[in-house]
Every structure is written in C-alpha cells, then in structure tokens.
Coordinates of C-alpha atoms and ligand atoms in Angstrom, one line a residue:
M1 CA 115.0 92.2 114.7
S2 CA 118.0 92.9 114.5
S3 CA 119.4 97.1 116.5
R4 CA 122.1 97.5 114.2
D5 CA 121.4 100.8 112.6
R6 CA 120.9 100.8 108.3
D7 CA 120.4 103.1 105.9
W8 CA 117.2 102.4 104.5
D9 CA 115.1 101.6 107.4
G10 CA 111.9 102.4 107.0
V11 CA 112.2 101.9 102.8
R12 CA 109.6 99.7 101.4
L13 CA 110.6 100.6 97.6
H14 CA 113.7 100.8 96.3
V15 CA 114.1 102.4 92.3
V16 CA 117.3 101.0 91.1
T17 CA 118.4 102.5 88.3
G18 CA 121.6 103.7 85.9
K19 CA 123.0 103.6 82.7
G20 CA 122.7 101.0 80.2
G21 CA 124.5 97.8 81.0
T22 CA 126.0 99.4 84.5
G23 CA 124.6 96.5 86.5
K24 CA 120.7 96.9 87.5
T25 CA 119.0 94.4 87.3
T26 CA 122.4 92.5 89.1
V27 CA 122.6 95.0 91.8
A28 CA 118.7 94.7 91.9
A29 CA 118.9 91.3 92.2
S30 CA 121.5 91.1 95.0
L31 CA 119.6 93.9 97.1
A32 CA 116.6 92.1 96.9
L33 CA 118.3 89.5 98.7
A34 CA 120.1 91.6 101.3
L35 CA 116.6 92.9 102.1
A36 CA 115.5 89.7 102.6
A37 CA 117.9 88.6 104.8
E38 CA 116.2 89.4 108.4
G39 CA 113.0 86.8 107.4
G40 CA 111.6 89.6 105.2
K41 CA 109.3 88.6 102.6
V42 CA 110.7 90.8 99.0
L43 CA 109.3 91.6 96.0
L44 CA 111.6 92.0 92.6
V45 CA 110.2 93.9 90.4
E46 CA 110.8 94.4 86.6
V47 CA 109.0 96.6 84.2
E48 CA 111.3 96.6 80.8
G49 CA 109.7 93.1 79.7
R50 CA 113.1 92.1 79.4
Q51 CA 112.8 88.9 81.6
G52 CA 116.5 89.8 82.9
I53 CA 115.9 88.6 86.5
A54 CA 114.8 84.5 86.1
P55 CA 118.0 83.5 84.4
L56 CA 120.2 85.7 86.9
F57 CA 117.9 83.0 89.9
G58 CA 118.2 80.3 87.4
C59 CA 114.4 79.9 87.0
P60 CA 112.0 80.2 83.3
P61 CA 110.6 83.2 82.1
L62 CA 108.4 84.8 84.6
P63 CA 104.3 84.9 83.8
Y64 CA 102.9 87.8 85.0
E65 CA 102.4 86.3 88.3
E66 CA 104.5 87.3 91.7
R67 CA 106.8 83.9 92.0
G68 CA 109.3 82.8 94.7
V69 CA 112.7 82.8 93.3
A70 CA 115.0 83.1 96.5
V71 CA 115.6 82.0 99.8
A72 CA 117.7 84.0 101.5
S73 CA 120.4 84.1 103.9
G74 CA 118.7 84.2 107.0
G75 CA 115.2 83.1 105.7
G76 CA 113.8 85.4 104.2
T77 CA 112.3 85.2 100.7
V78 CA 112.5 86.7 97.5
H79 CA 109.2 87.0 94.9
A80 CA 109.7 88.2 91.0
L81 CA 107.3 90.0 89.4
A82 CA 108.0 91.0 85.7
V83 CA 104.8 93.3 84.2
D84 CA 103.9 93.7 81.6
A85 CA 101.9 96.9 80.4
E86 CA 99.0 95.6 78.9
A87 CA 98.4 93.2 81.6
A88 CA 98.3 95.7 84.3
L89 CA 95.6 98.4 81.9
L90 CA 93.5 94.9 81.6
E91 CA 93.7 94.1 85.2
Y92 CA 93.1 98.3 85.8
L93 CA 89.5 98.4 83.6
E94 CA 88.7 95.1 85.2
M95 CA 89.1 96.8 88.6
F96 CA 88.2 100.2 87.9
Y97 CA 85.6 98.7 85.3
G98 CA 84.8 96.0 85.5
L99 CA 85.4 95.3 82.2
R100 CA 86.8 92.1 81.7
R101 CA 85.4 91.3 78.0
A102 CA 86.3 94.7 77.4
G103 CA 89.2 94.1 77.6
E104 CA 89.8 91.0 75.8
A105 CA 88.8 93.2 72.6
L106 CA 90.5 96.1 73.5
R107 CA 93.3 93.4 73.7
R108 CA 93.0 92.8 70.5
F109 CA 92.7 96.4 69.4
G110 CA 95.9 96.8 71.1
A111 CA 94.9 99.1 73.8
V112 CA 98.3 100.1 75.6
D113 CA 99.4 101.2 72.1
F114 CA 96.1 103.1 72.1
A115 CA 96.2 104.4 75.3
T116 CA 100.3 105.3 74.9
A117 CA 99.1 107.5 72.0
I118 CA 96.5 109.8 73.9
A119 CA 98.8 110.1 76.8
P120 CA 102.2 109.1 76.6
G121 CA 102.6 108.4 80.5
V122 CA 99.9 105.9 80.6
R123 CA 102.3 103.2 79.9
D124 CA 104.5 104.2 82.6
V125 CA 101.5 104.9 85.4
L126 CA 100.9 101.0 85.1
L127 CA 104.2 100.1 85.4
T128 CA 104.5 102.0 88.2
G129 CA 101.1 101.5 89.7
K130 CA 101.9 97.7 90.2
A131 CA 105.3 98.5 92.1
T132 CA 103.7 100.6 94.5
E133 CA 100.3 98.5 94.7
A134 CA 102.4 95.8 96.2
V135 CA 103.9 98.2 98.6
R136 CA 100.9 99.2 100.1
R137 CA 98.9 95.6 99.7
R138 CA 98.1 94.1 103.1
S139 CA 97.4 90.7 103.8
G140 CA 94.1 88.8 104.6
P141 CA 90.6 88.9 104.2
G142 CA 89.4 92.4 101.6
R143 CA 93.2 93.5 102.2
G144 CA 91.6 96.0 103.8
A145 CA 91.7 97.5 107.1
R146 CA 89.6 95.7 110.2
R147 CA 88.8 96.2 113.2
G148 CA 91.3 97.1 116.0
G149 CA 94.4 97.2 113.9
R150 CA 95.6 96.7 110.5
S151 CA 96.2 93.2 108.7
P152 CA 99.8 92.8 108.2
L153 CA 101.7 94.2 104.8
V154 CA 102.6 90.8 102.5
Y155 CA 105.8 92.5 101.2
D156 CA 108.8 93.9 103.4
A157 CA 110.0 95.7 101.1
V158 CA 109.7 95.8 96.8
V159 CA 113.0 96.1 94.5
L160 CA 112.2 97.9 91.0
D161 CA 114.8 97.7 88.4
A162 CA 113.9 100.4 86.6
P163 CA 114.4 102.6 83.5
P164 CA 118.1 103.6 82.8
T165 CA 119.3 107.2 84.1
G166 CA 117.9 109.3 81.0
R167 CA 114.1 108.2 81.2
V168 CA 113.8 107.4 85.2
A169 CA 112.9 110.6 86.3
R170 CA 109.8 110.9 83.9
F171 CA 109.0 107.3 84.5
L172 CA 108.3 108.1 88.2
N173 CA 107.0 111.8 87.3
A174 CA 104.5 110.6 85.0
T175 CA 101.8 109.8 87.5
A176 CA 101.8 113.3 87.6
E177 CA 101.1 114.0 84.4
V178 CA 98.6 111.1 83.6
A179 CA 97.1 112.5 87.0
G180 CA 97.1 116.5 85.4
L181 CA 94.9 115.1 82.7
A182 CA 92.5 113.0 84.4
R183 CA 90.6 115.6 87.1
V184 CA 88.5 112.9 88.1
G185 CA 87.7 109.5 88.9
P186 CA 89.5 106.2 89.7
V187 CA 92.3 107.3 87.0
R188 CA 93.2 110.4 88.9
N189 CA 92.8 108.7 92.4
H190 CA 94.9 105.9 91.5
A191 CA 97.3 108.5 89.8
D192 CA 97.2 110.2 93.0
Q193 CA 97.4 107.2 95.1
V194 CA 101.0 106.0 93.1
M195 CA 102.2 109.0 93.0
E196 CA 101.8 109.2 96.7
V197 CA 103.4 106.3 97.6
I198 CA 106.5 107.6 95.1
R199 CA 107.0 111.0 96.5
S200 CA 106.0 109.4 100.3
P201 CA 109.9 108.8 102.6
E202 CA 109.0 105.2 102.1
T203 CA 110.1 105.5 97.8
V204 CA 114.1 106.0 97.2
V205 CA 116.0 106.1 94.0
H206 CA 119.3 104.4 94.1
F207 CA 122.2 104.6 91.5
V208 CA 124.3 102.4 89.9
T209 CA 127.3 102.9 88.3
L210 CA 130.6 102.3 87.5
L211 CA 134.0 104.2 88.1
E212 CA 133.9 105.2 84.3
E213 CA 133.2 108.4 83.1
M214 CA 130.4 108.3 81.3
P215 CA 128.4 106.5 83.8
V216 CA 129.5 108.6 86.2
Q217 CA 128.4 111.5 84.4
E218 CA 125.1 110.3 84.0
C219 CA 125.3 109.1 87.8
L220 CA 125.2 112.7 88.2
D221 CA 122.8 114.2 85.3
G222 CA 120.5 111.1 86.9
I223 CA 120.7 112.1 90.3
A224 CA 119.9 116.2 89.7
E225 CA 117.1 115.3 87.5
V226 CA 115.7 113.0 90.3
R227 CA 115.7 115.6 92.7
G228 CA 114.8 118.2 90.4
V229 CA 111.2 116.2 89.7
G230 CA 110.9 116.3 93.8
L231 CA 111.6 112.1 94.2
N232 CA 114.4 111.1 97.2
V233 CA 118.1 109.8 95.9
G234 CA 119.2 107.3 98.0
G235 CA 122.4 105.5 97.7
I236 CA 124.6 105.1 94.9
L237 CA 126.3 101.5 94.2
V238 CA 129.3 101.6 92.6
N239 CA 129.5 98.2 90.9
M240 CA 132.2 95.9 89.0
V241 CA 135.0 97.0 91.8
R242 CA 138.3 95.1 91.8
P243 CA 140.7 95.6 94.7
P244 CA 143.5 97.2 94.3
L245 CA 146.8 95.3 93.0
L246 CA 149.2 97.5 95.5
E247 CA 150.2 99.5 98.3
P248 CA 148.8 102.9 97.8
A249 CA 152.5 104.2 97.9
V250 CA 153.3 102.1 95.6
L251 CA 150.5 103.0 93.6
A252 CA 151.1 106.5 93.3
A253 CA 154.5 106.3 92.2
A254 CA 153.9 104.1 89.5
A255 CA 150.8 105.7 88.6
E256 CA 153.9 108.8 88.2
G257 CA 155.8 106.5 85.8
A258 CA 157.8 105.2 88.1
V259 CA 158.5 101.7 88.7
D260 CA 161.2 99.8 90.4
V261 CA 162.0 97.4 87.6
G262 CA 165.2 96.0 89.7
A263 CA 163.1 95.4 93.1
L264 CA 160.3 93.6 90.5
A265 CA 162.8 91.9 88.5
R266 CA 164.3 90.5 91.8
G267 CA 161.1 89.2 92.6
L268 CA 160.5 87.7 89.7
E269 CA 163.9 85.9 90.1
A270 CA 162.8 85.0 93.5
A271 CA 159.7 83.1 92.6
G272 CA 162.2 81.2 89.9
L273 CA 160.8 82.8 86.8
P274 CA 163.0 82.3 83.8
G275 CA 163.7 85.7 82.0
H276 CA 163.2 87.3 85.0
E277 CA 164.7 91.0 83.4
R278 CA 162.3 91.5 80.4
L279 CA 159.2 90.2 82.1
A280 CA 160.2 92.7 84.6
R281 CA 160.3 95.2 82.1
E282 CA 157.3 94.3 80.1
L283 CA 155.3 94.4 83.7
S284 CA 156.3 98.0 84.5
G285 CA 154.0 98.7 81.8
E286 CA 151.1 96.9 83.7
V287 CA 151.9 98.6 86.9
V288 CA 151.9 101.8 85.6
E289 CA 148.7 101.2 83.7
H290 CA 146.6 99.6 86.5
A291 CA 148.3 102.7 89.0
R292 CA 146.8 105.3 86.5
H293 CA 143.3 103.5 86.1
M294 CA 143.3 103.3 89.9
R295 CA 143.9 107.1 90.2
M296 CA 141.3 107.6 87.3
E297 CA 139.0 105.1 90.0
A298 CA 139.4 107.4 92.6
G299 CA 138.7 110.7 90.8
A300 CA 135.4 109.3 89.8
R301 CA 134.9 108.3 93.2
D302 CA 135.7 112.2 94.6
R303 CA 133.1 113.7 92.1
L304 CA 131.0 111.2 92.7
A305 CA 131.1 112.4 96.2
G306 CA 130.0 115.4 95.3
A307 CA 126.7 114.3 95.4
G308 CA 126.7 113.9 99.0
R309 CA 124.7 111.0 98.8
P310 CA 125.7 107.4 100.7
C311 CA 128.3 105.3 98.3
Y312 CA 128.4 101.6 98.2
D313 CA 131.2 99.6 96.5
V314 CA 129.5 95.9 95.1
A315 CA 132.1 93.7 93.7
F316 CA 132.8 92.6 90.5
L317 CA 132.3 88.6 90.7
D318 CA 135.2 87.4 88.8
G319 CA 133.6 83.5 87.9
G320 CA 130.6 86.3 86.0
V321 CA 127.2 86.5 88.3
D322 CA 125.5 83.9 89.2
L323 CA 123.1 83.3 92.6
A324 CA 126.3 82.0 95.1
G325 CA 127.7 85.6 93.7
L326 CA 124.1 87.5 94.4
H327 CA 124.3 86.2 97.5
R328 CA 127.8 87.2 98.4
L329 CA 127.1 90.9 97.1
A330 CA 124.6 90.5 98.9
G331 CA 126.0 90.0 102.3
S332 CA 128.4 92.6 101.5
L333 CA 125.3 95.1 101.0
R334 CA 124.4 94.0 104.8
D335 CA 128.4 94.2 105.4
Q336 CA 128.4 98.0 104.9
G337 CA 124.9 98.8 106.5
A338 CA 123.2 99.8 103.2
V339 CA 119.9 97.2 104.6
Ligands
ATP1 N1 129.2 92.6 89.7 C1 129.1 91.9 88.8 N2 130.7 91.3 88.4 C2 130.7 90.5 87.9 N3 129.8 90.7 86.0 C3 128.5 91.9 86.7 C4 128.8 92.5 88.0 N4 127.3 93.3 87.3 C5 126.7 93.1 86.1 N5 127.1 91.9 85.6 C6 127.3 92.1 84.4 O1 127.6 92.9 83.6 C7 126.3 92.6 82.6 C8 125.5 94.1 83.0 O2 125.0 93.6 84.4 P1 123.3 93.7 84.2 O3 121.8 92.7 83.5 O4 122.5 93.4 85.5 O5 123.0 95.3 83.4 P2 122.2 96.9 83.8 O6 122.2 97.2 83.6 O7 120.3 95.4 84.4 O8 121.7 96.3 81.9 P3 120.3 97.0 81.0 O9 120.6 97.7 80.9 O10 120.5 95.9 79.7 O11 119.2 96.3 81.3 C9 126.3 91.0 82.8 O12 126.8 90.6 82.2 C10 126.1 90.6 84.0 O13 126.3 90.0 84.4
MG2 MG1 118.6 95.3 83.3

C-alpha cells in the first residue's frame, strides 16, 4: 500500500456523470485504470446499452458478464460489465423467487417494459443494483460471512459510467421511489440494500465537464440536484484540457487585443519563413482568439470552483482516445492525487 493521501480513499463506488458527449465513458475508463494502478481489482460498469467501453479497450462487445479488459500499470486489473436491465430482472426473479422458467416466459412477454410501465424506477433500480451488488460482493463459498471474519471483497472499487447529468439524480434515487412502492418483501429488501450503498460515504458522484458554457452550467445544476437528493458529490473532472500556448502576460495583453505584431514578424523572419510580415498580421488575429478563449476557460474554472469540490484536469488527447491515451490520463489522475 502506498502511504500517499488520495482524495477518494475509502470510496468504493465512483459514479461518473456529465453532459452528453463530454467524455463520461473516457473518463470512467481512465479512472478505473487509475484505481487499479496499485494492484487492485476494479469493475467498470456501463448501463446505457451503448457498448461504449468495449471499443475503448479494443474488445468485442461485452456480454452480460464480467470480463477482464485491461491490466493497469501497477499490475491491477480492470474488468467490465455492460448491464442489461432485462437480464438483470431475470436474474433477480431467479434469485428471489426461483423463477427461472417463468423468467424465460417473461422475457418473451417483454417483462422489463411491463415492470417499467408499472413503476418507472424499476429499470434504474435493476441497473444500479448490479453496481451496488458488485461493491458488496465477497469471494469464497457462499460469498457470505465466515466464522472468524469475512471473506475478502471481490472488487476494490467499482466505476459506474452513469447516465448524463440531467438524469443522474433521478437514476440514482429511483431506488427510494421503488422502495416506497414495496413496503415489505424481497423487492423492498433489495431496494433498501441498494440505497444503503448509494447513500453511504463509500459512494460519490463525479462530474465530467468541458470548459464551455453549457457543460459547466449542466455540471453545476447536476451537482445541486445530486446534493438535493442527499447523495455525495465527488470531484469535477475537466476534460479535454489543452495547455495554453503563450505566457500569462502575453495572453492577458492579447485578450485585450494587444499583440506585438513587429515582434511576431521578427520571430517568423528568424525562423526563415517567407512573407513574415503578412503572416504576422494574420497570426496576430489567431493569437487574440486563442487568448480570449483561454480567458473564457478561466472564467469557466472560476464558476466551477464555486461548487466547492476538487477539480482535476483530463488532458485532450491529440491522437484520439486509445488504450495508451487512457493509461496516460490514468497516470495524470494519480499525479493529481485523485486516486
Ligand atoms: N480527453 C480526450 N481527448 C480527446 N478526445 C476525447 C477525450 N475525451 C473524450 N474524447 C472523445 O470525445 C467523444 C465523446 O467521449 P465519450 O464517449 O467518452 O463521451 P460520453 O460523455 O461518454 O458520451 P455519451 O454521452 O455519448 O455517452 C469521443 O469521440 C471520445 O473519443
Ligand atoms: Mg458514454
């Protein structure tokens, strides 16, 4: 074990949300690799039926079954699971009621659609239930307590690639709604157990955002909503961060429209570029644009800071997202002390 302090020590269920397309799946995968870096076993779960994880790790589409997908830098492993609500429902029917064959009939009948029509939260409970079950699962015969101590946990951490910000609070809180419908019995017990994990300090909801107006607004609204239903907000992961190209003083001046075109032309001339004066004039426009963009990003960071949660940078990967890139992002999350 390393002795360094990490922000999310003690957290075992990392829920990753964010505005659509801001990089939830990419960041969730990087976080899973980062968590596995010290030799642990981490489960990465997706629930949207989109098969977003498999291509990231260069795997064929995931079956409804946990599969090893990557080895982290320190030797730990990342496993992945694409949860399917219908398969999860059949699994629960079998587990609680021994209804395997009835389950098959129900599958043909469209059981999940039926259950969802009665209680809209059921689908979400089935999906979150798989993640919370993995958080609590223990190895060994019977997976239960043993005399003289409990058998070890199967996963050190679970990362949930969750629905987008607009739906995440409802998604995570659906269990409370369903628990309200069933007063007693296995469904109620199950819902209570799921909720217990989700509300415990072992679970946090992380927000992925870009430094742009709309994603930042959604991030802040999402944080308020998640807090509003009494869940723990984790960190803010600022994705696709590009380093500034110029010194702060030059950037500040350029944002006001002040660019030393003469100095730029001399630099271009020294670099042996023909037509340096015209080039310098054209380039100065781009310098101003870049500086204004950086200023807008700084404003977005200030707004995010108002949420009072730790922020982490996730670099923009120039060559696109591949496994090497995910490892790089994982290393950077560790360098920033997240995990
Ligand atoms: N740090 C990054 N650097 C470069 N490209 C990135 C980065 N993060 C994400 N992308 C790219 O942006 C696109 C969206 O990323 P991703 O699929 O992870 O987002 P998402 O939030 O999960 O999307 P959805 O809402 O559709 O599930 C993908 O093409 C991905 O490769
Ligand atoms: Mg995704």
